[in-house]
Structures are given as structure tokens and as C-alpha cells.
Short mmCIF file of C-alpha atoms in Angstrom, two decimals:
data_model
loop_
_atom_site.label_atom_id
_atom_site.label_comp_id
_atom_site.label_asym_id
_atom_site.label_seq_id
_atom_site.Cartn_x
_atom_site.Cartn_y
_atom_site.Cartn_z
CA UNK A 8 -124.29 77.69 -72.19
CA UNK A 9 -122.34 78.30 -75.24
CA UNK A 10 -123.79 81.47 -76.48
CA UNK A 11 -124.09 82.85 -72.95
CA UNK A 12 -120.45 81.88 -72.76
CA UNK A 13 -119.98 84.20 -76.04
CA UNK A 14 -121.78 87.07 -74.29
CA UNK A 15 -120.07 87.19 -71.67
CA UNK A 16 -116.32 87.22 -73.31
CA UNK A 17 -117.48 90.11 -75.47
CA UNK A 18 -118.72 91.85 -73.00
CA UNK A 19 -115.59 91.93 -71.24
CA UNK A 20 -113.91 92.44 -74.47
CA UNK A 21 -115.79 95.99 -74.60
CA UNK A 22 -115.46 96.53 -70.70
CA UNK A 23 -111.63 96.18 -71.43
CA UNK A 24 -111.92 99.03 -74.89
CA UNK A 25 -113.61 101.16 -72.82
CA UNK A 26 -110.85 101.17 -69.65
CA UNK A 27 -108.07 101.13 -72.03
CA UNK A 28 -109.77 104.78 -73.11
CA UNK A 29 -107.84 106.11 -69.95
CA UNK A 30 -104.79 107.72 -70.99
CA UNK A 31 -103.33 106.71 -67.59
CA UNK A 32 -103.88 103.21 -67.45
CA UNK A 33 -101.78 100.36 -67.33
CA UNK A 34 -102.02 96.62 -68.26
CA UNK A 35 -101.81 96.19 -64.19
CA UNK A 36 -104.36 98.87 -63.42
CA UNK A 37 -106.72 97.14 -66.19
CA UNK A 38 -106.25 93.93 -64.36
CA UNK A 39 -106.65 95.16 -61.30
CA UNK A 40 -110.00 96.82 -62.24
CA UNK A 41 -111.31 94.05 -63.86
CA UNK A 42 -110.36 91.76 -61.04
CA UNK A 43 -112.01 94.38 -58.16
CA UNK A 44 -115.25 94.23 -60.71
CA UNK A 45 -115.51 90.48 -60.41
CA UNK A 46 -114.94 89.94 -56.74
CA UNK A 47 -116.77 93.02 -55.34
CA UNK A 48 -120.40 92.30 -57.19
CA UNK A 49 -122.38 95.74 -55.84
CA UNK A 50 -125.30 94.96 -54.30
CA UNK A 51 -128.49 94.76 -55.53
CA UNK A 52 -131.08 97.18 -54.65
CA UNK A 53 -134.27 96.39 -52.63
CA UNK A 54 -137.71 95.98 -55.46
CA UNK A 55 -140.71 97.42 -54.78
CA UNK A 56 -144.30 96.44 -54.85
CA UNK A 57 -144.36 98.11 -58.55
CA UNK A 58 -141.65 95.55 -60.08
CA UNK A 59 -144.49 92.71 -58.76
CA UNK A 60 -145.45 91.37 -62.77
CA UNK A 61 -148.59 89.39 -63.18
CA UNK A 62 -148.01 86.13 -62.02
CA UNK A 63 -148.19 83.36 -64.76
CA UNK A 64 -148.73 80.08 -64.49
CA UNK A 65 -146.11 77.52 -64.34
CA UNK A 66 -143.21 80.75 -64.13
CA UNK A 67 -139.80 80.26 -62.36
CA UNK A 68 -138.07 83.69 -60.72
CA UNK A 69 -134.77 83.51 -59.67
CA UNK A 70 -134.35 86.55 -57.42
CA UNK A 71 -131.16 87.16 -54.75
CA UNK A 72 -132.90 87.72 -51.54
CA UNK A 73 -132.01 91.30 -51.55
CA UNK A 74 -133.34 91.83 -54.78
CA UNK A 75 -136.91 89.77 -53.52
CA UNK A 76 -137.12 92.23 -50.70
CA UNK A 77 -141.09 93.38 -50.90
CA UNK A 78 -142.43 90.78 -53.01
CA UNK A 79 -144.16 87.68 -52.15
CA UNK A 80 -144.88 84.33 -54.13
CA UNK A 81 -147.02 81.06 -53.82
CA UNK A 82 -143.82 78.84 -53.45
CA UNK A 83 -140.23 79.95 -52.55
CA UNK A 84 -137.29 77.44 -52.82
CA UNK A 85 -134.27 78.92 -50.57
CA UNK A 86 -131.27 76.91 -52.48
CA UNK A 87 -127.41 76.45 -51.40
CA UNK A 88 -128.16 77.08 -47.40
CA UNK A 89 -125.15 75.41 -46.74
CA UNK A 90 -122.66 77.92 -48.32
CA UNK A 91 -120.79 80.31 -46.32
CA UNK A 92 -120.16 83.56 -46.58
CA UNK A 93 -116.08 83.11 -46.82
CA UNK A 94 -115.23 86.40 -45.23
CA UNK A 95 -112.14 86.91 -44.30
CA UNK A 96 -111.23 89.83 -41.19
CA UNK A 97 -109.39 91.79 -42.26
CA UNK A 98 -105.74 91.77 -39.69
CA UNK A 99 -106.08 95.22 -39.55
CA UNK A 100 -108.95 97.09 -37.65
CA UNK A 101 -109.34 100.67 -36.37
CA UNK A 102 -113.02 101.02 -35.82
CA UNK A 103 -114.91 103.77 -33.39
CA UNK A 104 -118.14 102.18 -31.53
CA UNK A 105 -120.43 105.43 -31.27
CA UNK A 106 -122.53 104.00 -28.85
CA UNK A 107 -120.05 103.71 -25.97
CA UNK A 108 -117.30 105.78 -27.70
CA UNK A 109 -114.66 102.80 -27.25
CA UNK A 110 -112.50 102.45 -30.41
CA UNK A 111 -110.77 99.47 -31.16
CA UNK A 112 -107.54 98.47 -32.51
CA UNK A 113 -106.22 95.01 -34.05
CA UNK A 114 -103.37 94.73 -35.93
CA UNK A 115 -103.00 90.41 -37.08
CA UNK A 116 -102.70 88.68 -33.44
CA UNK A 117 -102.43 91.77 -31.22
CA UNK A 118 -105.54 93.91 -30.69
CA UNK A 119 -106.26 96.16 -27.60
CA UNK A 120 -108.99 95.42 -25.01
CA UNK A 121 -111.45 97.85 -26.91
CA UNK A 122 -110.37 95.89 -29.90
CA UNK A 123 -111.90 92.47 -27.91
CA UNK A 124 -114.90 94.33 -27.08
CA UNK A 125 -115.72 96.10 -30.61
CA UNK A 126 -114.53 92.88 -32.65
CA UNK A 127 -117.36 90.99 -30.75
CA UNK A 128 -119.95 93.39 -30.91
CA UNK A 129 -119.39 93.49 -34.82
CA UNK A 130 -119.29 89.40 -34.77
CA UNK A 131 -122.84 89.69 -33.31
CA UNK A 132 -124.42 92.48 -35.21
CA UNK A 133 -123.23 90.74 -38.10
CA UNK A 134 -124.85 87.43 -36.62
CA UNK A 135 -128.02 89.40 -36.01
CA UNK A 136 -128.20 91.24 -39.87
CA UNK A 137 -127.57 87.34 -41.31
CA UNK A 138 -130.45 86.14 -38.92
CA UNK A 139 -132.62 89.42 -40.55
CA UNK A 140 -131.63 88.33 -43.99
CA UNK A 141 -132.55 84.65 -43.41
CA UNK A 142 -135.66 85.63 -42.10
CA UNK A 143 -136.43 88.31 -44.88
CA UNK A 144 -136.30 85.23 -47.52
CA UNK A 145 -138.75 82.87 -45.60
CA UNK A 146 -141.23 85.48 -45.21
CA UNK A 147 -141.70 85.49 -48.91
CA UNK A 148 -143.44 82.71 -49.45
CA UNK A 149 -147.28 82.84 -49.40
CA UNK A 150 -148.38 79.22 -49.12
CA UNK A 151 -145.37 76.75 -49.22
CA UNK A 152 -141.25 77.40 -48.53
CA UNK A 153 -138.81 75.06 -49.49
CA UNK A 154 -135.42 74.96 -47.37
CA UNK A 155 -132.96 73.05 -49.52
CA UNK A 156 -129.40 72.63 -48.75
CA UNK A 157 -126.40 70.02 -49.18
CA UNK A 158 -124.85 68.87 -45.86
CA UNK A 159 -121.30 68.72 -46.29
CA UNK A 160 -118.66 67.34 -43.90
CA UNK A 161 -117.89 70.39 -42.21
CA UNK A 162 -120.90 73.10 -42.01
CA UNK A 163 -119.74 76.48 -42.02
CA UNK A 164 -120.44 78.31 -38.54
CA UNK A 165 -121.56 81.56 -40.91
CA UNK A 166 -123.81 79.52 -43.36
CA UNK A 167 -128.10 79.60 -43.24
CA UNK A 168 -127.82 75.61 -42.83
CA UNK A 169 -126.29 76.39 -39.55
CA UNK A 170 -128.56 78.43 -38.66
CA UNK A 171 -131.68 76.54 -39.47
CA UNK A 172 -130.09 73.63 -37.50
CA UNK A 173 -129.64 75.53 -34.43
CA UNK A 174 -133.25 76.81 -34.59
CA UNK A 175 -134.87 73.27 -34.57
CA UNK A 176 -131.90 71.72 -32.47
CA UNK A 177 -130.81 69.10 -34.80
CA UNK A 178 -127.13 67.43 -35.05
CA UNK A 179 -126.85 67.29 -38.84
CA UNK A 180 -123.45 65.13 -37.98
CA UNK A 181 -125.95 62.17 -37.25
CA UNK A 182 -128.85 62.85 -40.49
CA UNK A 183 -128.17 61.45 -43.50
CA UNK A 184 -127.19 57.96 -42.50
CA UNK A 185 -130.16 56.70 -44.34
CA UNK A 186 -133.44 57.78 -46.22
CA UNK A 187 -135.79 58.99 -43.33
CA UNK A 188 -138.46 61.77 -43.13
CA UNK A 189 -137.94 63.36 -39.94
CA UNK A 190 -141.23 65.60 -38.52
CA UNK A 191 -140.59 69.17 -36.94
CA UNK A 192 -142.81 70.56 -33.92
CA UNK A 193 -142.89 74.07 -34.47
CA UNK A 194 -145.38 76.55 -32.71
CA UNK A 195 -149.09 74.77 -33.74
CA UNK A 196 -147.39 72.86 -36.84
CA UNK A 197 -144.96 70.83 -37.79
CA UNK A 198 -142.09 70.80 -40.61
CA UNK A 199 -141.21 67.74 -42.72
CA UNK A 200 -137.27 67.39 -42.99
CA UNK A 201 -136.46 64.91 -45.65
CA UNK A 202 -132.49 63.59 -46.23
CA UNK A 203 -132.11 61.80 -49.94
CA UNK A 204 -128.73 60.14 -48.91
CA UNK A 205 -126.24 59.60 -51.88
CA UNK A 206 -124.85 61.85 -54.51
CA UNK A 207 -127.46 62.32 -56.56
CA UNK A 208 -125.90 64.71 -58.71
CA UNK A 209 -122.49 63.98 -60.55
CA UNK A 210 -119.35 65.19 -59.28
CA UNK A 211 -119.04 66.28 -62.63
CA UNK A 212 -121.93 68.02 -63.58
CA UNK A 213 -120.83 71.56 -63.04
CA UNK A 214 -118.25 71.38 -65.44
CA UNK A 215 -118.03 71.46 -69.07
CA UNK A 216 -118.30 68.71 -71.33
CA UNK A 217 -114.57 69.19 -73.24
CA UNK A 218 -114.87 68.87 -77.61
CA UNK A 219 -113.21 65.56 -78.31
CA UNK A 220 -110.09 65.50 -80.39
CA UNK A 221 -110.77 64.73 -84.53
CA UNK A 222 -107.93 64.45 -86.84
CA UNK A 223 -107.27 66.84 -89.31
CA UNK A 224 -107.33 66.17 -93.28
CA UNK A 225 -104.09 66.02 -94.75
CA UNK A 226 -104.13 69.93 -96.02
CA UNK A 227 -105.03 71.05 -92.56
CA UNK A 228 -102.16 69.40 -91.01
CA UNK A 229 -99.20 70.61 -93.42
CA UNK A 230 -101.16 74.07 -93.03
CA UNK A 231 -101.04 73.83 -89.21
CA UNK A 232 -97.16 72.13 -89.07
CA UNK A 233 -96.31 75.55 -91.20
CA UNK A 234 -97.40 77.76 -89.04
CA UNK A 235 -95.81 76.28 -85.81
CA UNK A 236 -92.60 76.01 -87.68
CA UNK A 237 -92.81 79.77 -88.33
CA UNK A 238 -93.84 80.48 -84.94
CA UNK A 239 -90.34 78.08 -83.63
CA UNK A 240 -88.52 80.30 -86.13
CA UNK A 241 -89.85 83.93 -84.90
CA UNK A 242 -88.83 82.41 -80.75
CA UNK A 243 -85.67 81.73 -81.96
CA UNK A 244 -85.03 84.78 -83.44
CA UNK A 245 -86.33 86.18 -80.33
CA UNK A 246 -83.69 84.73 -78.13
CA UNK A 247 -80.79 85.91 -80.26
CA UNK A 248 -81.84 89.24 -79.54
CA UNK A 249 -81.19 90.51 -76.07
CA UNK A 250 -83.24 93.14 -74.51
CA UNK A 251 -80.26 94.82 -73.54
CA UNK A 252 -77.23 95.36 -75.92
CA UNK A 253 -73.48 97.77 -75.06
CA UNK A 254 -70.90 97.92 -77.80
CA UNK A 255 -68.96 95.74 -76.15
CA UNK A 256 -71.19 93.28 -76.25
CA UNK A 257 -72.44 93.08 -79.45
CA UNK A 258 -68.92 93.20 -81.05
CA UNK A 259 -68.18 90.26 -78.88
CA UNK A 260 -70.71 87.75 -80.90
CA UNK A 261 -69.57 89.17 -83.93
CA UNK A 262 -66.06 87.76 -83.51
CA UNK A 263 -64.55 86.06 -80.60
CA UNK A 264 -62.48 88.03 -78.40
CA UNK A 265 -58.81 87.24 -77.97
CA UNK A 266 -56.90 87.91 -74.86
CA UNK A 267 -54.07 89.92 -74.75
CA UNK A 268 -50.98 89.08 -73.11
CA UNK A 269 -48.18 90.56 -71.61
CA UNK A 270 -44.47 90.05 -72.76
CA UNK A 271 -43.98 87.45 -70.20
CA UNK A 272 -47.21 85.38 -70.93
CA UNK A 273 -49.25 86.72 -67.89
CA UNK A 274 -52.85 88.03 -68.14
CA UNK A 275 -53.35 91.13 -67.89
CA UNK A 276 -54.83 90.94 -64.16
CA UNK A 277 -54.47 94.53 -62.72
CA UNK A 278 -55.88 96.15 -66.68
CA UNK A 279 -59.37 96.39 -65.90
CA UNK A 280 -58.46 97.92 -62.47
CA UNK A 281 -56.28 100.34 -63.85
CA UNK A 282 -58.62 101.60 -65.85
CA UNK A 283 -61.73 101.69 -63.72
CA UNK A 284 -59.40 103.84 -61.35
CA UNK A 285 -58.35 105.88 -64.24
CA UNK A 286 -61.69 106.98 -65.02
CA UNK A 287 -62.52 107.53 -61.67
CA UNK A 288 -59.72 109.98 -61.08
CA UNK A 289 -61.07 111.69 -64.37
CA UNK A 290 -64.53 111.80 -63.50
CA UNK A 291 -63.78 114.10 -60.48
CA UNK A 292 -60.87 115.94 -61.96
CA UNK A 293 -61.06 119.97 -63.08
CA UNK A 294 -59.10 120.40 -66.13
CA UNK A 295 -59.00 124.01 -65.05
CA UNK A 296 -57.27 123.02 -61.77
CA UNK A 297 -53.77 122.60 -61.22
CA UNK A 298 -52.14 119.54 -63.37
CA UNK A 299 -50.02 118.50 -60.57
CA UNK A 300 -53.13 118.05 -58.07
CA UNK A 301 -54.24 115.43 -60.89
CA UNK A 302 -51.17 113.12 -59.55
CA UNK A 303 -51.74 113.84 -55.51
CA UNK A 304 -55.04 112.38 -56.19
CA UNK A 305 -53.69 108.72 -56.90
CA UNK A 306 -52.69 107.49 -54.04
CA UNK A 307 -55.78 108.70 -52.47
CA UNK A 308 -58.02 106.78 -54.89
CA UNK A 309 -55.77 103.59 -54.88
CA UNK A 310 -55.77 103.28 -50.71
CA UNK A 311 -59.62 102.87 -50.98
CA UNK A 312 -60.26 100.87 -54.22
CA UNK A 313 -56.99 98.73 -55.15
CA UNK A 314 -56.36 97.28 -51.48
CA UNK A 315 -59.99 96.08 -51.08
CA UNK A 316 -59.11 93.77 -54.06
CA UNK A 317 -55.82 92.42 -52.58
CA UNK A 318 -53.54 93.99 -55.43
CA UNK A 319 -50.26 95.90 -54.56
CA UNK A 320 -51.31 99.55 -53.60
CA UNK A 321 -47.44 100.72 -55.10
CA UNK A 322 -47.39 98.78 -58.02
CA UNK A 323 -50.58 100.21 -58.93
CA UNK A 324 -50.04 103.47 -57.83
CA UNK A 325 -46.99 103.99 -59.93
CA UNK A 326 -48.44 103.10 -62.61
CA UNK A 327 -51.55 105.27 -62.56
CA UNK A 328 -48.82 108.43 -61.88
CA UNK A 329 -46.74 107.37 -65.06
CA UNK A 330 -50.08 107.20 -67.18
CA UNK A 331 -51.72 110.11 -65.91
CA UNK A 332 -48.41 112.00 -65.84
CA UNK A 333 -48.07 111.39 -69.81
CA UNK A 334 -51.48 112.55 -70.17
CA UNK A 335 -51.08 116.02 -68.50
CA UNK A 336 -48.13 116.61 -70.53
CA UNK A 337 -50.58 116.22 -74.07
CA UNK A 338 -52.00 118.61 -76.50
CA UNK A 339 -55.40 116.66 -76.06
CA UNK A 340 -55.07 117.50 -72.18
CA UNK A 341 -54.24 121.58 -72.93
CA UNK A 342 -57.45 120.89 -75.48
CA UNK A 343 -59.44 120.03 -72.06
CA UNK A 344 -58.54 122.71 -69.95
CA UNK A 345 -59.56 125.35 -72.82
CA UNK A 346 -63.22 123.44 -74.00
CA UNK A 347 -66.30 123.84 -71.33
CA UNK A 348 -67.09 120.25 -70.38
CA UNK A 349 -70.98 119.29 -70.99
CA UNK A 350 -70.45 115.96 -68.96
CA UNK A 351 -68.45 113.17 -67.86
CA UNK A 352 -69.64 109.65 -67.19
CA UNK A 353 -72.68 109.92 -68.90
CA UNK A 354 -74.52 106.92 -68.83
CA UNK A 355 -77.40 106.38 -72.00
CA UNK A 356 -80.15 104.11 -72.97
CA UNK A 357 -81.62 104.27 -76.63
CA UNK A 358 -84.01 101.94 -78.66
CA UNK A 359 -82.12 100.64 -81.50
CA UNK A 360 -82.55 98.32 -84.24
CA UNK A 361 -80.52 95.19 -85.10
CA UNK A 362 -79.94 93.77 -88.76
CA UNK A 363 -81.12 90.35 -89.46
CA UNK A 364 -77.61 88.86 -90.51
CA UNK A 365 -75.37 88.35 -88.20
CA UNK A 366 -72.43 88.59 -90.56
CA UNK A 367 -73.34 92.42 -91.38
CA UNK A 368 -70.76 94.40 -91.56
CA UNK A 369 -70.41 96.94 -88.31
CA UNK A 370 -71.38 99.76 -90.56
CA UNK A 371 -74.55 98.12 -91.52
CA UNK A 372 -75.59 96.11 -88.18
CA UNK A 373 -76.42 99.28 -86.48
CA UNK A 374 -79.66 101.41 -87.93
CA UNK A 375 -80.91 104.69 -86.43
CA UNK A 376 -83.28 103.27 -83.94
CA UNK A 377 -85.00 106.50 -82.53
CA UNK A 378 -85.79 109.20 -84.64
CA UNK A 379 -86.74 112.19 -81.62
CA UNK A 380 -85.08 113.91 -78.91
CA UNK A 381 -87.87 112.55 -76.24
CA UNK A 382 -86.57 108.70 -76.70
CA UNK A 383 -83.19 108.64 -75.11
CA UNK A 384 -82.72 109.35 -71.66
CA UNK A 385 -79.08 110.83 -70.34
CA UNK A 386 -78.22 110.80 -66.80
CA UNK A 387 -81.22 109.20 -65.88
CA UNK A 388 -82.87 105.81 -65.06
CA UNK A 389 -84.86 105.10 -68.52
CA UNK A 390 -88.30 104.07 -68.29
CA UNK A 391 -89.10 100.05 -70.14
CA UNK A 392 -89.51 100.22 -73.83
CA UNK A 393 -92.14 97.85 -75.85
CA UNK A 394 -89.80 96.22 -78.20
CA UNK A 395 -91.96 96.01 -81.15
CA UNK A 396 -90.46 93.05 -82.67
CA UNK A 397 -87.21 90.72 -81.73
CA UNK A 398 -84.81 93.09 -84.27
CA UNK A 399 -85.21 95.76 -81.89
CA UNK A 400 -83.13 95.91 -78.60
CA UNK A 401 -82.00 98.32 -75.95
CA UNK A 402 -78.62 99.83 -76.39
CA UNK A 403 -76.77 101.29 -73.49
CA UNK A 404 -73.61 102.62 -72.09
CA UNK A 405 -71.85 105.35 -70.52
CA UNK A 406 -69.98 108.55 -72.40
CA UNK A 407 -66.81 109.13 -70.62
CA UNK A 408 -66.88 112.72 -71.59
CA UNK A 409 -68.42 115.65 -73.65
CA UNK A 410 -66.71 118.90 -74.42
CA UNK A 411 -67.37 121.93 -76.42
CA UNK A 412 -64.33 123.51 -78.07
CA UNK A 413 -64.70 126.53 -80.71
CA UNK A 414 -68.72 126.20 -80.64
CA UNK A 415 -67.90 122.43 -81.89
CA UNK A 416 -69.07 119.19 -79.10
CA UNK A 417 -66.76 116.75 -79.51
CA UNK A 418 -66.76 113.08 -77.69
CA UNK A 419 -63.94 111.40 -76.13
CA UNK A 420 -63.08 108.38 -74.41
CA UNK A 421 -60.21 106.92 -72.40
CA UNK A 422 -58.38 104.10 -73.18
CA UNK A 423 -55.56 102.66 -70.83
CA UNK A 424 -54.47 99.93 -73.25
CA UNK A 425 -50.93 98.99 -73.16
CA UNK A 426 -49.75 99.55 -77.11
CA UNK A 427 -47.13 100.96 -78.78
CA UNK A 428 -47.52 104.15 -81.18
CA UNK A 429 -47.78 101.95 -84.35
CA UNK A 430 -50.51 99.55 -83.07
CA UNK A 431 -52.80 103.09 -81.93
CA UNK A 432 -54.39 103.66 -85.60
CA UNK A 433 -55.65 99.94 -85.57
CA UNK A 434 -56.37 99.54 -82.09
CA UNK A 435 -58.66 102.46 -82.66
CA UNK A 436 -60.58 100.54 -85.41
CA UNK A 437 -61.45 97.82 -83.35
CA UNK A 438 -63.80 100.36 -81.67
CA UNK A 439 -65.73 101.47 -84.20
CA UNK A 440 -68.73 100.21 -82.92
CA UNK A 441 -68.22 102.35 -79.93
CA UNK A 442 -68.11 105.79 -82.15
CA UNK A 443 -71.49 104.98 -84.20
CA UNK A 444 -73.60 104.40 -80.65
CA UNK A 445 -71.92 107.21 -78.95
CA UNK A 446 -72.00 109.49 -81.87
CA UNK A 447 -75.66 108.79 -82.43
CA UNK A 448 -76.61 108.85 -78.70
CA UNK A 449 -75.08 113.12 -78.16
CA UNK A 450 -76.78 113.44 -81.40
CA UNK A 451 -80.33 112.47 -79.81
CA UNK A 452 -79.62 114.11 -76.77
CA UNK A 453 -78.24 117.37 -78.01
CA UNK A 454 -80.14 117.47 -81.33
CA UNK A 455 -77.15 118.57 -83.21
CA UNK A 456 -74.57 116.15 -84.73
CA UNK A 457 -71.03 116.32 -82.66
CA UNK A 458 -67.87 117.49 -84.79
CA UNK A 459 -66.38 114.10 -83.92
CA UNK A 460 -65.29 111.33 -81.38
CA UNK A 461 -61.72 111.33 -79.76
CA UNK A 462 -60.09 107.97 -78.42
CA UNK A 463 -57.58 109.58 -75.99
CA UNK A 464 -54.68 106.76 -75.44
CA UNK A 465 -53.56 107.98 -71.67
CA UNK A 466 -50.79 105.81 -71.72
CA UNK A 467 -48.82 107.91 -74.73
CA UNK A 468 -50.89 110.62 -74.80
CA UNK A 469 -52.33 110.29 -78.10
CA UNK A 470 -55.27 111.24 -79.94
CA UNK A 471 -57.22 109.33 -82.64
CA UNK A 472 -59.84 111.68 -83.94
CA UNK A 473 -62.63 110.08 -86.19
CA UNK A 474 -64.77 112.61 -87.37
CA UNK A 475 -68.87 112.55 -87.80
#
């Protein structure tokens, strides 16, 4: 069977070119078709008299019954009478009978009364149309017909083996005990019914002999070892790239982070709190609006966030109002209320490419990943990507805001980081990761390049511009 075997995987090969010539479809919509073309086999039309060739001698046909429908021959051998038909009802029926204008209903145990009634009127006209087929295929022998059929443990109810048995009453749960030859009245003849006890044929036999295993030479094997040692090296490489990448993130296994610590030696529990509420006050907040409205908003946010989480309401409170009343007092803040804000909490997702030293500076680790407008998606869920290779991940985040002032966009972010005045300039550098992926995610999404990107220190109200 081996060059049938070739045949057939090319011609699914070109079955697959010519669905993947839809513009629409998918690797699960190709599966999918190719799977609904292998189980549901259409079937074959009735021949005609005309497709009857010459009869040679000694010839074997092998014809479906549908497809022997109108043509007759000296012997017929009707093979495999002992398979079913392995249909499964479906759970779900809605079918109209015309004749009596019932229609029934089943859906998986429940079914109506009409549903009783039509489900076993469609049992037996199925019954009757497997009767007409069985029937059909004895008919087309001339002068001999040859009923073979294995008789397994368990016949199926549905198969032509049952059928045959029921016609000349036999219990095939008592033939085969031994080799016998068992003679069949029927009308003025008789039919011989034969049993060959045993398995004759090989469990085996309907599978494939597999290739036995040779060793290699010498050059093969070195060849072969260097090729799975560069496929180890390509899946490692692969698993030191994450799909998904933030700044954060990625500046994290560049160095290890250290914790800071307050004066007395305590964690800095409540920090990431703080500032999640911060930025939730600012997301909502019109910089157009009244300043003093900013602070009445506080206590408001902290009743439904901070209590949930078992911290001090007050203590929190306070401090947000001691921030946020620094920041309202700021240039930056006067900045806000003049510029027309694009957006705030803008969240991002853009392809982007990932040097293959991990020791690169930050400058260098990040390349432009996607060169048009139409592959980053802002305020939006983004669609999957097809990473073309393991230096290629998915960077994300979200912009805390986006401003135009004087015709110029401008980017700025929040920080809520307890420092003094002289630690702002370097605290600033440590995000300079952030300002590349932001700076190059407006410029996607806007197609122009922003004037610059603003770290906005609420706690002292200072500004740390680093321009584009």
C-alpha cells in the first residue's frame, strides 16, 4: 500500500492549498472541513445499465451496493454483514410527520408523546429502507450469492448479519462451536450455511508492518546529534521569551529588584494601594473642574476600595489629601487644566522585538517592533499575533495619560513614590524603559512622534521631562 499511501497524503496536501485559498479561513475552519470531508463520505450515485463493461473472464468488481444498483453479475460476494451502521440519534429532534401532521419533539431524555410516536415511525422506516438495501444487493447476483460475515460477540441490532439471522431463524449465540455445514429450507431450495470456527485471519493483519530500527554510520549520527542540539538550543531560547512582556517586567530580569523600606524598617504595605487609588481618582478627574472637588473625592474612593482590604480608611485617606493637595498646587497641574486631554488610562498592546543578549543595554534591548499604524491596538482588546520567531514578544501596558499642549502631545505618568527632591532625577532613570515603550506606542497610534514624556512625582509636585 505504500504508493497508495503516497497518493493519498498528497492529495490531501493539495485539498489543504486549495482551502487555504480562502481569505477567510482559519487553521480551525481547515480542520474542521477536512474532518466533515472524511466522516460525511457523499453518497454514491445509482449506475445504469450503460456503465455495464464487457464482462471478462476471471475479473473482480468491488462496487458499494448503491453504486451496483442496476447491474447484475454471475457471482456476488456480500462481505462485512456483521458491521453496523454506528448511528448515533441525534438528542435533539424537531421533526413534522406529513402524513398525520403530528410533529415531534425530543430534547436528550425528554421528548413529547408525538416525539414517541414520530421517533418510532422513523426507527421503522429506517428498518424497512435497510431491509430494501439488503435486498437490492442479493438481487444482483445471476447464478450464485455469497453471504459472508464474521460473528462477533455481540451482533449489532442495525447490522445485515442480524438481519439474515432473523430471516432463517437462527441463534448465531449457539453456531460456531465447531466446524458444521448447516442446510437452509427456503421456498423449493435450500441454503448451505457453513461456520470455519477459529481466527483464521491474524489479529494483526490489518495493520502495518512497522520499518525495523538500523543503526546509523558514524557521520549520520554526529549529523543527526547536531541537529537535535540546535533544535534543544532554539526551545530554550523559546522559553526565555515570554509571549507577553510590560516594562516592568522586563527590567525586572535585567537586574533584581530591591525593596524599599521605610525609615523604621517596615515594607512599604499600603504603596501599591496608594497609588492604585491615586490613579483612580485621576482617571475620573476634570482638570477643568474645580481643584478643591479633586480632594472631596478621596474619601469617597477610599470607603469603597481601602476598607475591602482591611487597611485604615484615615490613615489612607490623609495621605491621598496631602499628595493630591501638593499636586493641585503645581505648575504641571495648571499645565493640565490648559492642554485638551487625548486619554487617560490607555491600555496598549504592540509586537516588539527582543535582543538576543540579555546583558544589552536598555537602549539597545528594545527595537522598533511594528513599523504601521494598523499593528497596535489602543483602548481595545488586541487580536493574537503569530510570533514569527522566539525574539519577538508582545509588549503591553497602560498610558496613564495623553495631553496636547501648544499643538505638541506630550505623555505623562504618575508616580506616588516616597523620595526626596534630590533622589527625583535618578529615580526617574530607573524608568527609562517605561519612556521608550510608551513613547513608541503614541507614536504608532497617533502617527506623529510626541514632544516628550513627563514623570509627574504627586507627592512634591515635580516634573521630570525627558524629551523624544
Amino acid at each position: 500500500d505504500g504508493e497508495q499511501a503516497v497518493a493519498n497524503v498528497l492529495k490531501l496536501r493539495d485539498l489543504a492549498v486549495q482551502l487555504a485559498m480562502q481569505p477567510t479561513l482559519t487553521l480551525r475552519g481547515l480542520v474542521g472541513e477536512l474532518t466533515t470531508r472524511a466522516l460525511d463520505v457523499p453518497d454514491e450515485a445509482e449506475s445504469s445499465l450503460a456503465e455495464n463493461l464487457t464482462d471478462e473472464q476471471g475479473s473482480v468488481r468491488l462496487l458499494s451496493i448503491h453504486k451496483a444498483k442496476g447491474l447484475e453479475f454471475p457471482v456476488v460476494v456480500l462481505a462485512g454483514l456483521q458491521r453496523g451502521t454506528n448511528r448515533v440519534s441525534s438528542r435533539i429532534m424537531v421533526h413534522h410527520d406529513w402524513s398525520s401532521g403530528i410533529v415531534g419533539i425530543r430534547a436528550g431524555e425528554l421528548q413529547t408523546p408525538g416525539g414517541v410516536y414520530v421517533a418510532a415511525k422513523l426507527e421503522e422506516r429506517r428498518r424497512a429502507e435497510q431491509t430494501r438495501l439488503l435486498y437490492v444487493a442479493m438481487t444482483r447476483a445471476k447464478r450464485r450469492l455469497i453471504l459472508s460475515a464474521g460473528i462477533p460477540k455481540q451482533v449489532a441490532q442495525d447490522s445485515f448479519l442480524a438481519m439474515v439471522a432473523q430471516g432463517f431463524g437462527l441463534d448465531l449465540a449457539r453456531v460456531g462451536a465447531e466446524d458444521q455445514t448447516i442446510r437452509l429450507p427456503i421456498a423449493s431450495g435450500t441454503v448451505s450455511f457453513t461456520v470455519a470456527p477459529g481466527k483464521t485471519v491474524p489479529l494483526h493483519a490489518d495493520k502495518r508492518d512497522g520499518v525495523e530500527w538500523q543503526d546509523l554510520d558514524h557521520d549520520d549520527v554526529a549529523s543527526v546529534r547536531t541537529r537535535w542540539d540546535e533544535r534543544f538550543r532554539r526551545q530554550q531560547e523559546i522559553r526565555q521569551c515570554p509571549p507577553f512582556l510590560t516594562p516592568t517586567r522586563l527590567k525586572a530580569t535585567m537586574a533584581p529588584t530591591v525593596p524599599r523600606f521605610t525609615r523604621n524598617g517596615q515594607s512599604l504595605q499600603m504603596g501599591p494601594l496608594i497609588g492604585t487609588l491615586a490613579h483612580r481618582i485621576l482617571e475620573q478627574w476634570d482638570f477643568a473642574d474645580d481643584s478643591g472637588n479633586l480632594i472631596g473625592q478621596v474619601e469617597t474612593i477610599c470607603s469603597k476600595s481601602a476598607s475591602s482590604d482591611g487597611y485604615d480608611v484615615s490613615e489612607i485617606s490623609n495621605e491621598l489629601k496631602d499628595m493630591l493637595g501638593v499636586f493641585i498646587t503645581s505648575e504641571i497641574y495648571q499645565m493640565l487644566r490648559a492642554s485638551t486631554i487625548i486619554g487617560r488610562e490607555i491600555p496598549f498592546v504592540v509586537p516588539w522585538h527582543i535582543s538576543e543578549s540579555p546583558k544589552d543595554t536598555a537602549a539597545s534591548l528594545f527595537r522598533r517592533g511594528a513599523q504601521t499604524r494598523s499593528d497596535l491596538f489602543v483602548g481595545s482588546c488586541a487580536p493574537a499575533f503569530l510570533l514569527q520567531d522566539c525574539h519577538h514578544s508582545l509588549m503591553e501596558g497602560i498610558i496613564d495619560l495623553v495631553y496636547r499642549f501648544n499643538g505638541e502631545i506630550w505623555i505623562a505618568d504618575y508616580k506616588t513614590d516616597r523620595i526626596t527632591s534630590d533622589e527625583i532625577a535618578s529615580r526617574a532613570e530607573e524608568y527609562r524603559l517605561q519612556v521608550q515603550v510608551y513613547s513608541e506606542a503614541v507614536s504608532q497610534c497617533l502617527g506623529v512622534r510626541p514632544k516628550g514624556f513627563q514623570f509627574i512625582f504627586l507627592r512634591t509636585g515635580t516634573v521630570v521631562p525627558v524629551l523624544s
